[in-house]
Amino acid sequence: MSGNYEDIGSFDTQEEINQWAARNNIDRRDISIQQGRKLRVAISRDTTNLSDQELRESRRNGFF
């Protein structure tokens, strides 16, 4: 992922991404999805004021 995006991780389905975004109050317009064997997700850094550590751990634990 390039630009001002932070890699979040991989998901198996689009539905998992939608659930993750809804659970963490993330607007779908603020994430980038790359498709391969799994769907890779990155979030715009401008969207959140979370630290790098919090962003990396959000995939495992959720933001809150």
Coordinates of N, CA and C in Angstrom, one line a residue:
M1 N 0.9 -1.2 0.0 CA 0.0 0.0 0.0 C 0.9 1.2 0.0
S2 N 0.5 2.2 -0.7 CA 1.4 3.4 -0.8 C 0.6 4.6 -0.3
G3 N 1.3 5.7 -0.3 CA 0.7 6.9 0.1 C 0.6 7.0 1.6
N4 N -0.5 7.6 2.0 CA -0.8 7.8 3.4 C -1.7 6.8 4.0
Y5 N -1.4 5.5 3.8 CA -2.2 4.4 4.3 C -1.4 3.5 5.2
E6 N -2.1 3.0 6.2 CA -1.4 2.0 7.1 C -2.1 0.7 6.9
D7 N -1.2 -0.3 6.7 CA -1.7 -1.7 6.4 C -2.3 -2.2 7.7
I8 N -3.5 -2.8 7.5 CA -4.3 -3.3 8.6 C -4.2 -4.9 8.7
G9 N -4.2 -5.5 7.5 CA -4.1 -7.0 7.5 C -5.0 -7.6 6.4
S10 N -5.1 -8.9 6.5 CA -5.8 -9.7 5.5 C -7.2 -10.2 6.0
F11 N -8.1 -10.2 5.1 CA -9.4 -10.8 5.4 C -9.8 -11.8 4.3
D12 N -10.6 -12.7 4.7 CA -11.0 -13.8 3.7 C -12.2 -13.3 2.8
T13 N -13.0 -12.4 3.3 CA -14.2 -12.0 2.5 C -14.5 -10.6 2.6
Q14 N -15.2 -10.0 1.7 CA -15.6 -8.6 1.7 C -16.5 -8.4 2.9
E15 N -17.3 -9.4 3.2 CA -18.2 -9.2 4.4 C -17.4 -9.0 5.7
E16 N -16.3 -9.7 5.9 CA -15.5 -9.5 7.0 C -14.9 -8.1 7.1
I17 N -14.6 -7.6 6.0 CA -14.1 -6.2 5.9 C -15.2 -5.2 6.3
N18 N -16.4 -5.5 5.8 CA -17.5 -4.6 6.1 C -17.8 -4.7 7.6
Q19 N -17.8 -5.8 8.2 CA -18.0 -6.0 9.6 C -17.0 -5.3 10.5
W20 N -15.7 -5.5 10.1 CA -14.6 -4.8 10.8 C -14.7 -3.3 10.7
A21 N -15.0 -2.8 9.5 CA -15.2 -1.3 9.4 C -16.3 -0.8 10.2
A22 N -17.5 -1.5 10.2 CA -18.6 -1.1 11.0 C -18.3 -1.1 12.5
R23 N -17.6 -2.2 12.9 CA -17.3 -2.4 14.3 C -16.4 -1.3 14.8
N24 N -15.5 -0.8 13.9 CA -14.5 0.2 14.3 C -14.8 1.6 13.9
N25 N -16.1 1.8 13.4 CA -16.6 3.1 13.0 C -15.7 3.7 11.9
I26 N -15.3 2.9 10.9 CA -14.5 3.3 9.8 C -15.3 3.4 8.6
D27 N -15.3 4.6 7.9 CA -16.0 4.8 6.7 C -15.3 4.0 5.6
R28 N -16.1 3.2 4.8 CA -15.5 2.4 3.7 C -14.7 3.2 2.7
R29 N -15.0 4.5 2.6 CA -14.3 5.4 1.6 C -12.9 5.6 2.1
D30 N -12.6 5.4 3.4 CA -11.3 5.6 4.0 C -10.4 4.4 4.0
I31 N -10.8 3.3 3.4 CA -9.9 2.2 3.3 C -9.6 1.8 1.9
S32 N -8.5 1.2 1.7 CA -8.0 0.7 0.4 C -8.0 -0.8 0.5
I33 N -8.5 -1.5 -0.5 CA -8.5 -3.0 -0.6 C -7.8 -3.4 -1.8
Q34 N -6.8 -4.4 -1.6 CA -6.1 -5.0 -2.7 C -6.5 -6.5 -2.7
Q35 N -6.9 -7.0 -3.9 CA -7.3 -8.3 -4.0 C -6.2 -9.2 -4.5
G36 N -6.1 -10.4 -3.8 CA -5.2 -11.4 -4.2 C -5.8 -12.7 -3.6
R37 N -4.9 -13.6 -3.1 CA -5.4 -14.8 -2.4 C -6.4 -14.4 -1.3
K38 N -6.0 -13.3 -0.6 CA -6.8 -12.8 0.5 C -7.0 -11.3 0.2
L39 N -7.9 -10.7 0.8 CA -8.1 -9.2 0.6 C -7.3 -8.5 1.7
R40 N -6.3 -7.6 1.2 CA -5.5 -6.8 2.0 C -6.1 -5.5 2.2
V41 N -6.2 -5.0 3.5 CA -6.8 -3.8 3.8 C -5.8 -2.8 4.4
A42 N -6.0 -1.5 4.0 CA -5.2 -0.4 4.6 C -6.2 0.7 4.8
I43 N -5.9 1.5 5.9 CA -6.7 2.6 6.2 C -6.0 3.9 6.1
S44 N -6.7 4.9 5.6 CA -6.1 6.3 5.5 C -5.6 6.8 6.8
R45 N -4.4 7.2 6.9 CA -3.9 7.8 8.2 C -4.6 9.0 8.6
D46 N -5.2 9.8 7.6 CA -5.9 11.0 7.9 C -7.2 10.7 8.6
T47 N -7.7 9.5 8.5 CA -9.0 9.1 9.1 C -8.9 9.0 10.6
T48 N -7.8 8.7 11.2 CA -7.7 8.4 12.6 C -6.5 9.1 13.2
N49 N -6.6 9.3 14.5 CA -5.4 9.8 15.2 C -4.8 8.7 16.1
L50 N -5.0 7.5 15.7 CA -4.5 6.4 16.5 C -3.0 6.3 16.2
S51 N -2.2 5.8 17.1 CA -0.8 5.6 16.9 C -0.6 4.4 16.0
D52 N 0.7 4.2 15.5 CA 1.0 3.1 14.6 C 0.7 1.8 15.3
Q53 N 1.1 1.7 16.6 CA 0.9 0.5 17.4 C -0.6 0.2 17.4
E54 N -1.4 1.1 17.7 CA -2.9 0.9 17.8 C -3.5 0.5 16.5
L55 N -3.0 1.0 15.4 CA -3.4 0.6 14.0 C -3.1 -0.8 13.8
R56 N -1.8 -1.2 14.1 CA -1.4 -2.6 13.8 C -2.2 -3.6 14.6
E57 N -2.5 -3.2 15.8 CA -3.2 -4.1 16.7 C -4.7 -4.2 16.5
S58 N -5.3 -3.2 15.7 CA -6.7 -3.1 15.5 C -7.3 -4.3 14.8
R59 N -6.5 -4.9 13.9 CA -7.0 -6.1 13.2 C -7.3 -7.2 14.2
R60 N -6.4 -7.4 15.1 CA -6.5 -8.5 16.1 C -7.6 -8.2 17.1
N61 N -7.5 -7.0 17.7 CA -8.3 -6.7 18.9 C -9.5 -5.8 18.7
G62 N -9.6 -5.1 17.5 CA -10.6 -4.1 17.3 C -10.0 -2.8 17.9
F63 N -10.5 -1.7 17.5 CA -9.9 -0.4 17.9 C -10.3 -0.1 19.4
F64 N -11.4 -0.6 19.8 CA -11.9 -0.2 21.2 C -12.1 -1.4 22.1

